PDB file of C-alpha atoms in Angstrom:
ATOM      1  CA  ASP A   1      -0.161   0.094  -0.034  1.00 63.00           C
ATOM      2  CA  GLY A   2       1.369   3.669  -0.773  1.00 70.00           C
ATOM      3  CA  GLY A   3       1.617   5.647   2.310  1.00 93.00           C
ATOM      4  CA  ILE A   4       4.207   7.721   4.432  1.00 95.00           C
ATOM      5  CA  THR A   5       6.459   5.625   7.231  1.00 95.00           C
ATOM      6  CA  GLN A   6       8.237   7.653   9.687  1.00 96.00           C
ATOM      7  CA  SER A   7      10.020   5.944  12.399  1.00 95.00           C
ATOM      8  CA  PRO A   8      10.841   5.617  14.901  1.00 95.00           C
ATOM      9  CA  LYS A   9       7.615   6.280  16.590  1.00 94.00           C
ATOM     10  CA  TYR A  10       8.782   6.953  20.239  1.00 94.00           C
ATOM     11  CA  LEU A  11      12.295   8.036  20.761  1.00 93.00           C
ATOM     12  CA  PHE A  12      14.033   9.362  23.722  1.00 92.00           C
ATOM     13  CA  ARG A  13      16.952  11.719  23.580  1.00 89.00           C
ATOM     14  CA  LYS A  14      19.565  13.076  26.295  1.00 89.00           C
ATOM     15  CA  GLU A  15      20.518  16.567  26.127  1.00 86.00           C
ATOM     16  CA  GLY A  16      23.145  17.477  23.652  1.00 86.00           C
ATOM     17  CA  GLN A  17      22.761  15.035  21.495  1.00 90.00           C
ATOM     18  CA  ASN A  18      21.255  15.331  18.020  1.00 93.00           C
ATOM     19  CA  VAL A  19      18.386  12.970  16.960  1.00 94.00           C
ATOM     20  CA  THR A  20      17.191  12.053  13.461  1.00 96.00           C
ATOM     21  CA  LEU A  21      13.958  11.232  12.337  1.00 97.00           C
ATOM     22  CA  SER A  22      13.142   9.434   8.964  1.00 97.00           C
ATOM     23  CA  CYS A  23      10.021  10.168   6.673  1.00 98.00           C
ATOM     24  CA  GLU A  24      10.300   7.749   3.706  1.00 97.00           C
ATOM     25  CA  GLN A  25       6.896   7.804   1.382  1.00 97.00           C
ATOM     26  CA  ASN A  26       6.250   5.922  -1.840  1.00 96.00           C
ATOM     27  CA  LEU A  27       3.486   7.698  -3.504  1.00 94.00           C
ATOM     28  CA  ASN A  28       5.908   9.698  -5.900  1.00 94.00           C
ATOM     29  CA  HIS A  29       5.016  12.877  -4.525  1.00 93.00           C
ATOM     30  CA  ASP A  30       7.392  15.887  -5.329  1.00 92.00           C
ATOM     31  CA  ALA A  31       6.689  17.643  -2.011  1.00 92.00           C
ATOM     32  CA  MET A  32       7.526  16.856   1.471  1.00 95.00           C
ATOM     33  CA  TYR A  33       6.821  18.385   4.819  1.00 95.00           C
ATOM     34  CA  TRP A  34       7.966  18.149   8.352  1.00 97.00           C
ATOM     35  CA  TYR A  35       5.590  19.797  11.226  1.00 97.00           C
ATOM     36  CA  ARG A  36       5.761  19.619  15.055  1.00 97.00           C
ATOM     37  CA  GLN A  37       2.811  19.479  17.267  1.00 95.00           C
ATOM     38  CA  ASP A  38       2.738  20.838  20.827  1.00 92.00           C
ATOM     39  CA  PRO A  39      -0.222  20.845  23.094  1.00 84.00           C
ATOM     40  CA  GLY A  40      -2.839  23.309  22.476  1.00 79.00           C
ATOM     41  CA  GLN A  41      -1.199  24.408  19.208  1.00 84.00           C
ATOM     42  CA  GLY A  42      -1.573  23.923  15.347  1.00 88.00           C
ATOM     43  CA  LEU A  43       0.883  22.309  13.630  1.00 93.00           C
ATOM     44  CA  ARG A  44       4.037  24.626  12.816  1.00 95.00           C
ATOM     45  CA  LEU A  45       6.032  24.021   9.589  1.00 95.00           C
ATOM     46  CA  ILE A  46       9.286  23.608  10.174  1.00 97.00           C
ATOM     47  CA  TYR A  47      11.089  22.409   6.638  1.00 96.00           C
ATOM     48  CA  TYR A  48       9.707  21.911   3.396  1.00 94.00           C
ATOM     49  CA  SER A  49      10.839  20.479   0.135  1.00 94.00           C
ATOM     50  CA  GLN A  50       9.441  20.760  -3.154  1.00 90.00           C
ATOM     51  CA  ILE A  51      11.961  18.760  -5.051  1.00 92.00           C
ATOM     52  CA  VAL A  52      15.251  16.782  -4.867  1.00 94.00           C
ATOM     53  CA  ASN A  53      18.262  18.471  -3.465  1.00 94.00           C
ATOM     54  CA  ASP A  54      16.404  21.621  -2.659  1.00 93.00           C
ATOM     55  CA  PHE A  55      14.481  22.449   0.591  1.00 95.00           C
ATOM     56  CA  GLN A  56      13.112  25.701   2.327  1.00 94.00           C
ATOM     57  CA  LYS A  57      12.703  26.578   6.136  1.00 95.00           C
ATOM     58  CA  GLY A  58       9.620  26.805   7.280  1.00 94.00           C
ATOM     59  CA  ASP A  59       8.107  28.655  10.406  1.00 92.00           C
ATOM     60  CA  ILE A  60      10.536  27.288  13.279  1.00 95.00           C
ATOM     61  CA  ALA A  61      13.655  26.224  11.687  1.00 96.00           C
ATOM     62  CA  GLU A  62      16.055  26.805  13.997  1.00 96.00           C
ATOM     63  CA  GLY A  63      17.742  23.987  15.685  1.00 95.00           C
ATOM     64  CA  TYR A  64      16.749  21.474  12.907  1.00 97.00           C
ATOM     65  CA  SER A  65      18.343  20.296   9.764  1.00 97.00           C
ATOM     66  CA  VAL A  66      17.100  18.098   7.005  1.00 98.00           C
ATOM     67  CA  SER A  67      18.179  16.829   3.564  1.00 97.00           C
ATOM     68  CA  ARG A  68      16.504  15.422   0.105  1.00 97.00           C
ATOM     69  CA  GLU A  69      18.780  13.371  -1.711  1.00 97.00           C
ATOM     70  CA  LYS A  70      15.798  11.125  -2.692  1.00 96.00           C
ATOM     71  CA  LYS A  71      12.448  11.768  -3.817  1.00 96.00           C
ATOM     72  CA  GLU A  72      11.142   9.065  -1.253  1.00 97.00           C
ATOM     73  CA  SER A  73      13.093  10.637   1.568  1.00 98.00           C
ATOM     74  CA  PHE A  74      13.124  13.286   3.757  1.00 98.00           C
ATOM     75  CA  PRO A  75      15.087  12.828   7.259  1.00 98.00           C
ATOM     76  CA  LEU A  76      14.451  15.370   9.604  1.00 98.00           C
ATOM     77  CA  THR A  77      17.825  15.696  12.329  1.00 97.00           C
ATOM     78  CA  VAL A  78      16.868  17.285  15.779  1.00 95.00           C
ATOM     79  CA  THR A  79      20.194  19.171  16.557  1.00 93.00           C
ATOM     80  CA  SER A  80      21.395  19.661  20.484  1.00 87.00           C
ATOM     81  CA  ALA A  81      20.540  23.548  19.314  1.00 86.00           C
ATOM     82  CA  GLN A  82      17.020  23.024  19.211  1.00 87.00           C
ATOM     83  CA  LYS A  83      15.743  24.020  23.128  1.00 86.00           C
ATOM     84  CA  ASN A  84      12.746  22.490  23.692  1.00 89.00           C
ATOM     85  CA  PRO A  85      12.885  20.024  21.449  1.00 91.00           C
ATOM     86  CA  THR A  86      10.180  17.615  23.208  1.00 93.00           C
ATOM     87  CA  ALA A  87       7.171  17.343  21.063  1.00 94.00           C
ATOM     88  CA  PHE A  88       5.059  15.290  18.285  1.00 95.00           C
ATOM     89  CA  TYR A  89       6.780  15.504  14.837  1.00 97.00           C
ATOM     90  CA  LEU A  90       4.552  14.797  11.587  1.00 96.00           C
ATOM     91  CA  CYS A  91       6.139  13.955   7.966  1.00 97.00           C
ATOM     92  CA  ALA A  92       3.808  14.984   5.444  1.00 95.00           C
ATOM     93  CA  SER A  93       3.503  14.855   1.729  1.00 94.00           C
ATOM     94  CA  SER A  94       1.997  15.658  -1.317  1.00 91.00           C
ATOM     95  CA  MET A  95       1.819  15.519  -5.567  1.00 86.00           C
ATOM     96  CA  ALA A  96       3.364  19.306  -6.441  1.00 75.00           C
ATOM     97  CA  PRO A  97       3.097  22.210  -3.955  1.00 69.00           C
ATOM     98  CA  LEU A  98       0.023  22.766  -1.964  1.00 64.00           C
ATOM     99  CA  PHE A  99      -1.033  25.852  -4.311  1.00 61.00           C
ATOM    100  CA  SER A 100      -1.288  23.541  -7.166  1.00 63.00           C
ATOM    101  CA  GLY A 101      -4.607  22.133  -5.407  1.00 67.00           C
ATOM    102  CA  ASN A 102      -3.607  18.643  -4.228  1.00 76.00           C
ATOM    103  CA  THR A 103      -4.407  16.773  -0.855  1.00 83.00           C
ATOM    104  CA  ILE A 104      -1.905  16.709   1.536  1.00 88.00           C
ATOM    105  CA  TYR A 105      -0.985  13.689   3.110  1.00 92.00           C
ATOM    106  CA  PHE A 106       0.629  12.520   6.702  1.00 94.00           C
ATOM    107  CA  GLY A 107       2.410   9.744   8.523  1.00 94.00           C
ATOM    108  CA  GLU A 108       1.502   8.584  12.118  1.00 93.00           C
ATOM    109  CA  GLY A 109       4.254  11.186  13.586  1.00 95.00           C
ATOM    110  CA  SER A 110       7.182  10.461  16.087  1.00 95.00           C
ATOM    111  CA  TRP A 111       7.116  11.510  19.516  1.00 94.00           C
ATOM    112  CA  LEU A 112      10.359  13.000  20.515  1.00 94.00           C
ATOM    113  CA  THR A 113      10.739  13.355  24.520  1.00 93.00           C
ATOM    114  CA  VAL A 114      14.377  14.954  25.675  1.00 88.00           C
ATOM    115  CA  VAL A 115      15.149  13.191  29.013  1.00 84.00           C
TER     116      VAL A 115
ATOM    117  CA  LYS B   1      -4.976  36.179  16.927  1.00 60.00           C
ATOM    118  CA  ASN B   2      -4.565  33.555  15.248  1.00 76.00           C
ATOM    119  CA  GLU B   3      -5.585  33.581  11.869  1.00 89.00           C
ATOM    120  CA  VAL B   4      -7.370  30.309  11.582  1.00 94.00           C
ATOM    121  CA  GLU B   5      -9.959  29.804  14.789  1.00 95.00           C
ATOM    122  CA  GLN B   6     -11.763  26.367  15.229  1.00 96.00           C
ATOM    123  CA  SER B   7     -14.588  26.438  17.739  1.00 96.00           C
ATOM    124  CA  PRO B   8     -15.377  24.503  20.134  1.00 97.00           C
ATOM    125  CA  GLN B   9     -12.065  23.414  21.229  1.00 95.00           C
ATOM    126  CA  ASN B  10     -13.983  20.531  23.228  1.00 96.00           C
ATOM    127  CA  LEU B  11     -17.128  18.838  22.097  1.00 97.00           C
ATOM    128  CA  THR B  12     -18.675  15.688  24.183  1.00 97.00           C
ATOM    129  CA  ALA B  13     -21.739  14.427  22.368  1.00 97.00           C
ATOM    130  CA  GLN B  14     -24.100  11.240  22.623  1.00 97.00           C
ATOM    131  CA  GLU B  15     -23.885   8.713  20.222  1.00 97.00           C
ATOM    132  CA  GLY B  16     -26.333   9.446  17.512  1.00 97.00           C
ATOM    133  CA  GLU B  17     -25.964  13.495  18.020  1.00 97.00           C
ATOM    134  CA  PHE B  18     -25.177  15.631  15.044  1.00 98.00           C
ATOM    135  CA  ILE B  19     -22.230  17.760  15.771  1.00 98.00           C
ATOM    136  CA  THR B  20     -20.840  20.620  14.044  1.00 98.00           C
ATOM    137  CA  ILE B  21     -17.354  21.950  14.079  1.00 98.00           C
ATOM    138  CA  ASN B  22     -16.684  25.221  12.942  1.00 98.00           C
ATOM    139  CA  CYS B  23     -13.848  27.602  11.318  1.00 98.00           C
ATOM    140  CA  SER B  24     -13.410  30.733  10.391  1.00 97.00           C
ATOM    141  CA  TYR B  25     -10.304  32.237   8.830  1.00 96.00           C
ATOM    142  CA  SER B  26      -8.690  35.980   8.454  1.00 93.00           C
ATOM    143  CA  VAL B  27      -6.792  35.421   5.471  1.00 88.00           C
ATOM    144  CA  GLY B  28      -7.770  34.912   1.774  1.00 89.00           C
ATOM    145  CA  ILE B  29      -7.405  31.484   0.959  1.00 90.00           C
ATOM    146  CA  SER B  30      -7.404  29.168  -2.100  1.00 88.00           C
ATOM    147  CA  ALA B  31      -8.402  25.884  -0.528  1.00 91.00           C
ATOM    148  CA  LEU B  32      -9.631  24.481   3.124  1.00 94.00           C
ATOM    149  CA  HIS B  33      -8.831  21.445   4.503  1.00 94.00           C
ATOM    150  CA  TRP B  34     -10.485  19.386   7.155  1.00 97.00           C
ATOM    151  CA  LEU B  35      -7.875  16.942   8.612  1.00 96.00           C
ATOM    152  CA  GLN B  36      -8.644  14.015  11.504  1.00 97.00           C
ATOM    153  CA  GLN B  37      -6.338  13.286  14.155  1.00 95.00           C
ATOM    154  CA  HIS B  38      -6.323   9.867  15.601  1.00 90.00           C
ATOM    155  CA  PRO B  39      -5.417   8.939  19.323  1.00 87.00           C
ATOM    156  CA  GLY B  40      -2.141   7.336  18.302  1.00 84.00           C
ATOM    157  CA  GLY B  41      -1.671  10.786  16.439  1.00 87.00           C
ATOM    158  CA  GLY B  42      -1.828   9.822  12.776  1.00 89.00           C
ATOM    159  CA  ILE B  43      -3.340  12.700  10.484  1.00 93.00           C
ATOM    160  CA  VAL B  44      -6.030  11.715   7.836  1.00 93.00           C
ATOM    161  CA  SER B  45      -7.133  13.975   5.303  1.00 93.00           C
ATOM    162  CA  LEU B  46     -11.037  14.373   5.311  1.00 95.00           C
ATOM    163  CA  PHE B  47     -11.961  16.926   2.615  1.00 94.00           C
ATOM    164  CA  MET B  48     -10.672  19.700   0.535  1.00 92.00           C
ATOM    165  CA  LEU B  49     -12.931  22.560  -0.617  1.00 92.00           C
ATOM    166  CA  SER B  50     -12.662  25.879  -2.110  1.00 90.00           C
ATOM    167  CA  SER B  51     -15.993  26.577  -2.465  1.00 92.00           C
ATOM    168  CA  GLY B  52     -19.658  25.196  -1.383  1.00 94.00           C
ATOM    169  CA  LYS B  53     -20.016  21.616   0.124  1.00 96.00           C
ATOM    170  CA  LYS B  54     -18.769  18.066   0.123  1.00 96.00           C
ATOM    171  CA  LYS B  55     -19.838  15.097   1.591  1.00 97.00           C
ATOM    172  CA  HIS B  56     -18.608  11.552   2.229  1.00 95.00           C
ATOM    173  CA  GLY B  57     -20.479   9.426   4.196  1.00 96.00           C
ATOM    174  CA  ARG B  58     -21.938  10.740   7.241  1.00 97.00           C
ATOM    175  CA  LEU B  59     -19.962  13.613   7.369  1.00 97.00           C
ATOM    176  CA  ILE B  60     -20.097  17.161   5.394  1.00 98.00           C
ATOM    177  CA  ALA B  61     -18.486  19.927   4.849  1.00 98.00           C
ATOM    178  CA  THR B  62     -19.316  23.852   3.657  1.00 98.00           C
ATOM    179  CA  ILE B  63     -17.222  26.528   3.252  1.00 97.00           C
ATOM    180  CA  ASN B  64     -18.489  30.402   2.469  1.00 96.00           C
ATOM    181  CA  ILE B  65     -15.725  32.438   1.256  1.00 93.00           C
ATOM    182  CA  GLN B  66     -17.323  35.740   1.561  1.00 94.00           C
ATOM    183  CA  GLU B  67     -17.909  34.996   5.363  1.00 95.00           C
ATOM    184  CA  LYS B  68     -14.498  33.107   5.587  1.00 96.00           C
ATOM    185  CA  HIS B  69     -15.967  30.391   7.437  1.00 97.00           C
ATOM    186  CA  SER B  70     -16.214  26.877   6.979  1.00 98.00           C
ATOM    187  CA  SER B  71     -18.309  23.991   8.780  1.00 98.00           C
ATOM    188  CA  LEU B  72     -17.461  20.244   9.330  1.00 98.00           C
ATOM    189  CA  HIS B  73     -20.909  18.369  10.010  1.00 98.00           C
ATOM    190  CA  ILE B  74     -20.933  14.897  11.204  1.00 98.00           C
ATOM    191  CA  THR B  75     -24.411  12.881  11.196  1.00 97.00           C
ATOM    192  CA  ALA B  76     -25.460  10.056  13.435  1.00 96.00           C
ATOM    193  CA  SER B  77     -22.468  10.587  15.569  1.00 97.00           C
ATOM    194  CA  HIS B  78     -20.512   7.199  16.581  1.00 97.00           C
ATOM    195  CA  PRO B  79     -17.945   6.257  19.042  1.00 96.00           C
ATOM    196  CA  ARG B  80     -15.569   5.732  16.536  1.00 95.00           C
ATOM    197  CA  ASP B  81     -16.091   9.679  15.349  1.00 97.00           C
ATOM    198  CA  SER B  82     -13.818  10.606  18.552  1.00 97.00           C
ATOM    199  CA  ALA B  83     -10.838  12.197  17.234  1.00 96.00           C
ATOM    200  CA  VAL B  84      -8.971  15.778  16.945  1.00 96.00           C
ATOM    201  CA  TYR B  85     -10.732  17.652  13.774  1.00 98.00           C
ATOM    202  CA  ILE B  86      -8.048  20.399  12.365  1.00 97.00           C
ATOM    203  CA  CYS B  87      -8.882  22.920  10.056  1.00 97.00           C
ATOM    204  CA  ALA B  88      -6.113  24.138   7.888  1.00 94.00           C
ATOM    205  CA  VAL B  89      -6.522  26.720   4.905  1.00 93.00           C
ATOM    206  CA  ARG B  90      -4.175  27.371   2.175  1.00 89.00           C
ATOM    207  CA  GLU B  91      -3.761  30.999   1.393  1.00 85.00           C
ATOM    208  CA  THR B  92      -3.806  32.686  -1.851  1.00 83.00           C
ATOM    209  CA  SER B  93      -0.262  33.917  -1.539  1.00 74.00           C
ATOM    210  CA  GLY B  94       1.594  31.078  -0.938  1.00 70.00           C
ATOM    211  CA  SER B  95       2.100  26.580  -0.851  1.00 70.00           C
ATOM    212  CA  ARG B  96       2.043  26.766   2.953  1.00 80.00           C
ATOM    213  CA  LEU B  97      -0.865  25.765   5.188  1.00 89.00           C
ATOM    214  CA  THR B  98      -1.931  27.571   7.977  1.00 91.00           C
ATOM    215  CA  PHE B  99      -3.407  25.392  10.850  1.00 94.00           C
ATOM    216  CA  GLY B 100      -5.861  25.526  13.636  1.00 94.00           C
ATOM    217  CA  GLU B 101      -5.437  24.842  17.538  1.00 94.00           C
ATOM    218  CA  GLY B 102      -7.965  21.407  16.558  1.00 95.00           C
ATOM    219  CA  THR B 103     -11.133  20.553  18.266  1.00 97.00           C
ATOM    220  CA  GLN B 104     -11.246  17.600  20.238  1.00 96.00           C
ATOM    221  CA  LEU B 105     -14.029  15.077  20.079  1.00 97.00           C
ATOM    222  CA  THR B 106     -15.625  12.927  22.164  1.00 97.00           C
ATOM    223  CA  VAL B 107     -18.884  10.658  21.303  1.00 97.00           C
ATOM    224  CA  ASN B 108     -19.782   8.652  24.383  1.00 97.00           C
ATOM    225  CA  PRO B 109     -22.103   5.395  23.757  1.00 96.00           C
TER     226      PRO B 109
END
């Protein structure tokens, strides 16, 4: 079945460590996105990529990094510079940039806790 | 003030009741999405609409572009409808989505 796979589902990180969240899609989508969700807040955009080897910062990119070396993969690294990384992270994709009228598909999310 | 406001924040209903969740926005948009977030966290797209009304099973979504308002209705609600429902808008000027904070719906048997 086509879809978006995020891993791991749950991750614990010690302060000062970098961690990488995986996002893989087999929908042949060009655009991929990373969102962060905190209690009582709407999803906020961290980074997005409209095409392979290209990505742009979203609204809260500080302390995060991404790569898009393959069309199907868009990993997110939460670096030690991110001051408050404990959150729920969602990866998403769409056929083309959203202004083209395409719907968006989400993964199941990853819970990151800093201990 | 958020660009996308949802009401109510929390809603508890009895099985069988008709449910309405509202979404108001303050920017010009090209489309509005209604999403459903399951207790485990995964999100499913329910509707994408830019005008009028769409229906899928017991779910109905309407939008009034002039009033900058959309509603999601659930008829004959069921406990399995319990989830967070999220409104998101795609602004006319860009390719990003702006999300509301979500409405937590609980349907009791």
